[in-house]
Amino acid sequence: MGDSQYGICPYDSSHRILLFRMPVHIIKCARNYKGPPLEICKYNATHRIKADLMEQHLEECADYKKFHEYELLQKAFQVRKSPPRSE
Ligand SMILES: [Zn+2]
Ligand SMILES: [Zn+2]
């Protein structure tokens, strides 16, 4: 078991939480949270970011990258699947 199993709670950076428990923890922590409102990342519900930092987050969000890489792969695949032009 390595350190990579843990993530930092977006509501309190002193909380180190097992990643598989993060979704449950975040819901509990959000209820007690008193700071500025955080937005939920569209690509991973356990990412909570201040609205003005969301753009910056997406630049480094691994799930955002995964999502768009998949989309690009699908597009490339579709292009390859289309029949060759008969001229
Ligand atoms: Zn927490
Ligand atoms: Zn994210």
Coordinates of N, CA, C and O and ligand atoms in Angstrom, one line a residue:
M1 N 0.8 -1.2 0.0 CA 0.0 0.0 0.0 C 0.9 1.2 0.0 O 1.6 1.5 1.0
G2 N 0.8 2.0 -1.0 CA 1.6 3.2 -1.1 C 0.9 4.5 -0.8 O -0.3 4.4 -0.5
D3 N 1.6 5.6 -0.8 CA 1.0 6.9 -0.4 C -0.1 7.3 -1.4 O -1.0 8.1 -1.2
S4 N 0.0 6.7 -2.7 CA -0.8 7.1 -3.7 C -2.3 6.7 -3.5 O -3.2 7.2 -4.1
Q5 N -2.5 5.9 -2.4 CA -3.9 5.5 -2.1 C -4.6 6.7 -1.4 O -5.8 6.6 -1.2
Y6 N -3.9 7.7 -1.0 CA -4.5 8.8 -0.2 C -4.6 10.0 -1.1 O -3.8 10.3 -1.9
G7 N -5.6 10.8 -0.8 CA -5.8 12.1 -1.4 C -6.0 13.2 -0.3 O -6.3 12.8 0.8
I8 N -5.9 14.4 -0.7 CA -6.1 15.5 0.2 C -7.5 16.0 0.1 O -8.0 16.2 -1.0
C9 N -8.2 16.1 1.2 CA -9.6 16.6 1.2 C -9.6 18.1 0.7 O -8.8 18.9 1.2
P10 N -10.4 18.4 -0.3 CA -10.5 19.8 -0.8 C -11.0 20.8 0.2 O -10.8 22.0 0.0
Y11 N -11.7 20.3 1.2 CA -12.3 21.3 2.2 C -11.3 21.5 3.3 O -11.5 22.5 4.0
D12 N -10.4 20.7 3.6 CA -9.5 20.8 4.7 C -8.2 20.1 4.3 O -8.2 18.9 4.3
S13 N -7.1 20.8 4.0 CA -5.9 20.2 3.5 C -5.2 19.4 4.6 O -4.2 18.7 4.3
S14 N -5.7 19.4 5.9 CA -5.1 18.6 6.9 C -5.8 17.2 6.9 O -5.3 16.3 7.6
H15 N -6.8 17.0 6.1 CA -7.4 15.7 6.0 C -6.8 14.9 4.9 O -6.9 15.3 3.8
R16 N -6.1 13.8 5.3 CA -5.6 12.8 4.3 C -6.6 11.7 4.3 O -6.7 11.0 5.3
I17 N -7.2 11.4 3.2 CA -8.3 10.5 3.1 C -8.0 9.4 2.1 O -7.4 9.7 1.0
L18 N -8.3 8.1 2.4 CA -8.2 7.1 1.4 C -9.0 7.4 0.2 O -10.2 7.8 0.4
L19 N -8.5 7.2 -1.0 CA -9.2 7.7 -2.2 C -10.5 7.0 -2.3 O -11.5 7.7 -2.7
F20 N -10.6 5.8 -2.0 CA -11.9 5.1 -2.2 C -13.0 5.6 -1.2 O -14.2 5.4 -1.4
R21 N -12.5 6.3 -0.1 CA -13.5 6.9 0.9 C -13.8 8.3 0.6 O -14.6 8.9 1.2
M22 N -13.0 8.9 -0.4 CA -13.1 10.3 -0.6 C -14.5 10.8 -0.9 O -15.0 11.8 -0.4
P23 N -15.3 10.1 -1.8 CA -16.6 10.6 -2.1 C -17.5 10.7 -0.9 O -18.2 11.7 -0.8
V24 N -17.4 9.8 0.0 CA -18.2 9.8 1.2 C -17.7 10.9 2.1 O -18.5 11.7 2.7
H25 N -16.4 11.0 2.3 CA -15.8 12.0 3.2 C -16.2 13.4 2.7 O -16.5 14.3 3.5
I26 N -16.1 13.6 1.4 CA -16.4 14.9 0.8 C -17.8 15.4 1.1 O -18.0 16.6 1.5
I27 N -18.8 14.5 1.1 CA -20.1 14.9 1.3 C -20.3 15.3 2.8 O -20.9 16.3 3.1
K28 N -19.6 14.6 3.7 CA -19.7 14.9 5.1 C -19.0 16.2 5.4 O -19.4 17.1 6.1
C29 N -17.8 16.4 4.8 CA -17.0 17.6 5.0 C -17.6 18.8 4.4 O -17.6 19.9 5.0
A30 N -18.3 18.7 3.3 CA -19.0 19.8 2.7 C -20.1 20.4 3.6 O -20.3 21.6 3.6
R31 N -20.7 19.5 4.4 CA -21.7 20.0 5.3 C -21.2 20.9 6.4 O -21.8 21.8 6.9
N32 N -19.9 20.6 6.8 CA -19.3 21.4 7.9 C -18.5 22.5 7.4 O -18.0 23.3 8.2
Y33 N -18.4 22.6 6.1 CA -17.5 23.6 5.5 C -18.1 25.0 5.6 O -19.2 25.2 5.3
K34 N -17.2 25.9 6.0 CA -17.7 27.3 6.2 C -17.0 28.3 5.2 O -17.3 29.5 5.3
G35 N -16.1 27.8 4.5 CA -15.3 28.7 3.6 C -16.0 29.2 2.4 O -17.2 28.9 2.2
P36 N -15.3 29.8 1.4 CA -15.9 30.2 0.2 C -16.4 29.0 -0.6 O -15.8 27.9 -0.5
P37 N -17.6 29.1 -1.3 CA -18.2 28.0 -2.0 C -17.2 27.4 -3.0 O -16.5 28.1 -3.7
L38 N -17.2 26.0 -3.1 CA -16.4 25.4 -4.1 C -17.3 24.7 -5.2 O -18.3 24.3 -4.9
E39 N -16.8 24.7 -6.4 CA -17.5 24.1 -7.5 C -17.0 22.7 -7.7 O -15.8 22.4 -7.4
I40 N -17.9 21.8 -8.2 CA -17.5 20.5 -8.4 C -17.0 20.3 -9.8 O -17.6 20.8 -10.8
C41 N -15.8 19.7 -9.9 CA -15.2 19.5 -11.2 C -16.1 18.6 -12.0 O -16.6 17.6 -11.5
K42 N -16.3 18.9 -13.3 CA -17.2 18.1 -14.2 C -16.7 16.8 -14.4 O -17.4 15.9 -14.8
Y43 N -15.4 16.6 -14.3 CA -14.7 15.4 -14.7 C -14.4 14.4 -13.5 O -14.1 13.3 -13.7
N44 N -14.5 14.9 -12.3 CA -14.3 14.1 -11.1 C -15.0 14.7 -9.9 O -14.6 15.8 -9.5
A45 N -16.0 14.1 -9.4 CA -16.9 14.6 -8.4 C -16.1 14.9 -7.1 O -16.6 15.6 -6.2
T46 N -15.0 14.3 -6.9 CA -14.2 14.5 -5.7 C -13.3 15.7 -5.8 O -12.6 16.0 -4.9
H47 N -13.2 16.3 -7.0 CA -12.5 17.6 -7.1 C -13.4 18.7 -6.8 O -14.4 18.9 -7.5
R48 N -13.1 19.5 -5.8 CA -13.8 20.7 -5.5 C -12.9 21.9 -5.5 O -11.9 21.9 -4.9
I49 N -13.3 22.9 -6.4 CA -12.4 24.0 -6.7 C -13.2 25.3 -6.6 O -14.3 25.3 -7.0
K50 N -12.5 26.3 -6.1 CA -13.1 27.7 -6.2 C -13.4 28.0 -7.6 O -12.6 27.8 -8.5
A51 N -14.6 28.6 -7.8 CA -15.0 28.9 -9.2 C -14.0 29.6 -10.0 O -13.7 29.3 -11.2
D52 N -13.3 30.6 -9.4 CA -12.3 31.4 -10.2 C -11.0 30.6 -10.5 O -10.2 31.0 -11.3
L53 N -10.9 29.4 -9.8 CA -9.7 28.6 -10.1 C -10.0 27.4 -10.9 O -9.1 26.6 -11.2
M54 N -11.2 27.2 -11.4 CA -11.6 26.0 -12.1 C -10.8 25.9 -13.4 O -10.4 24.8 -13.7
E55 N -10.7 27.0 -14.2 CA -10.0 26.9 -15.4 C -8.6 26.4 -15.2 O -8.1 25.6 -15.9
Q56 N -7.9 27.0 -14.2 CA -6.6 26.5 -13.8 C -6.5 25.1 -13.4 O -5.7 24.3 -13.8
H57 N -7.6 24.6 -12.7 CA -7.6 23.2 -12.3 C -7.7 22.3 -13.5 O -7.1 21.3 -13.6
L58 N -8.6 22.7 -14.5 CA -8.8 21.8 -15.6 C -7.5 21.6 -16.4 O -7.3 20.5 -17.0
E59 N -6.6 22.6 -16.3 CA -5.3 22.4 -17.0 C -4.4 21.3 -16.4 O -3.6 20.7 -17.1
E60 N -4.7 21.0 -15.1 CA -3.9 20.0 -14.5 C -4.7 18.8 -14.0 O -4.2 17.9 -13.4
C61 N -6.0 18.8 -14.4 CA -6.9 17.7 -13.9 C -6.7 16.5 -14.8 O -6.9 16.5 -16.0
A62 N -6.3 15.4 -14.1 CA -6.0 14.1 -14.8 C -7.3 13.6 -15.5 O -7.2 13.0 -16.5
D63 N -8.4 13.7 -14.8 CA -9.6 13.2 -15.3 C -10.1 14.0 -16.6 O -10.7 13.4 -17.5
Y64 N -9.9 15.3 -16.6 CA -10.2 16.1 -17.7 C -9.4 15.6 -18.9 O -9.9 15.4 -20.0
K65 N -8.1 15.4 -18.7 CA -7.2 14.9 -19.7 C -7.6 13.6 -20.3 O -7.7 13.3 -21.5
K66 N -8.0 12.7 -19.3 CA -8.4 11.3 -19.7 C -9.6 11.4 -20.6 O -9.7 10.8 -21.6
F67 N -10.6 12.3 -20.2 CA -11.9 12.4 -20.9 C -11.6 12.9 -22.3 O -12.1 12.4 -23.3
H68 N -10.7 13.9 -22.4 CA -10.5 14.5 -23.8 C -9.6 13.6 -24.6 O -9.8 13.6 -25.8
E69 N -8.7 12.9 -24.0 CA -7.9 11.9 -24.8 C -8.8 10.8 -25.4 O -8.7 10.5 -26.5
Y70 N -9.8 10.4 -24.6 CA -10.7 9.4 -25.1 C -11.5 9.9 -26.2 O -11.7 9.2 -27.3
E71 N -12.0 11.2 -26.1 CA -12.8 11.8 -27.1 C -11.9 11.9 -28.4 O -12.4 11.6 -29.5
L72 N -10.7 12.3 -28.3 CA -9.8 12.4 -29.5 C -9.6 11.0 -30.1 O -9.6 10.9 -31.3
L73 N -9.4 10.0 -29.3 CA -9.2 8.7 -29.8 C -10.4 8.2 -30.6 O -10.3 7.6 -31.7
Q74 N -11.6 8.5 -30.0 CA -12.9 8.1 -30.7 C -12.9 8.8 -32.1 O -13.3 8.2 -33.1
K75 N -12.6 10.1 -32.1 CA -12.6 10.8 -33.4 C -11.6 10.2 -34.4 O -12.0 10.0 -35.5
A76 N -10.4 9.9 -33.9 CA -9.4 9.4 -34.8 C -9.9 8.0 -35.4 O -9.7 7.7 -36.5
F77 N -10.6 7.3 -34.5 CA -11.1 6.0 -34.9 C -12.1 6.1 -35.9 O -12.2 5.4 -36.9
Q78 N -13.0 7.1 -35.7 CA -14.1 7.3 -36.7 C -13.6 7.7 -38.0 O -14.1 7.3 -39.1
V79 N -12.6 8.5 -38.0 CA -12.0 9.0 -39.3 C -11.4 7.8 -40.0 O -11.6 7.6 -41.2
R80 N -10.7 6.9 -39.3 CA -10.1 5.7 -39.9 C -11.2 4.8 -40.4 O -11.0 4.1 -41.4
K81 N -12.4 4.7 -39.7 CA -13.4 3.8 -40.1 C -14.2 4.2 -41.4 O -14.7 3.4 -42.1
S82 N -14.2 5.6 -41.6 CA -15.0 6.0 -42.8 C -14.3 5.5 -44.0 O -13.1 5.4 -44.2
P83 N -15.2 5.1 -45.0 CA -14.7 4.5 -46.2 C -13.8 5.4 -47.0 O -14.0 6.6 -47.0
P84 N -12.8 4.9 -47.7 CA -11.9 5.8 -48.5 C -12.6 6.4 -49.6 O -13.6 5.8 -50.2
R85 N -12.2 7.6 -50.0 CA -12.9 8.2 -51.1 C -12.6 7.5 -52.4 O -11.5 7.1 -52.7
S86 N -13.7 7.3 -53.1 CA -13.4 6.6 -54.4 C -13.4 7.7 -55.5 O -14.4 8.3 -55.7
E87 N -12.2 7.8 -56.1 CA -12.1 8.8 -57.1 C -11.7 8.2 -58.4 O -11.0 7.2 -58.4
Ligands
ZN1 ZN -12.3 16.7 4.9
ZN2 ZN -10.8 17.7 -11.9

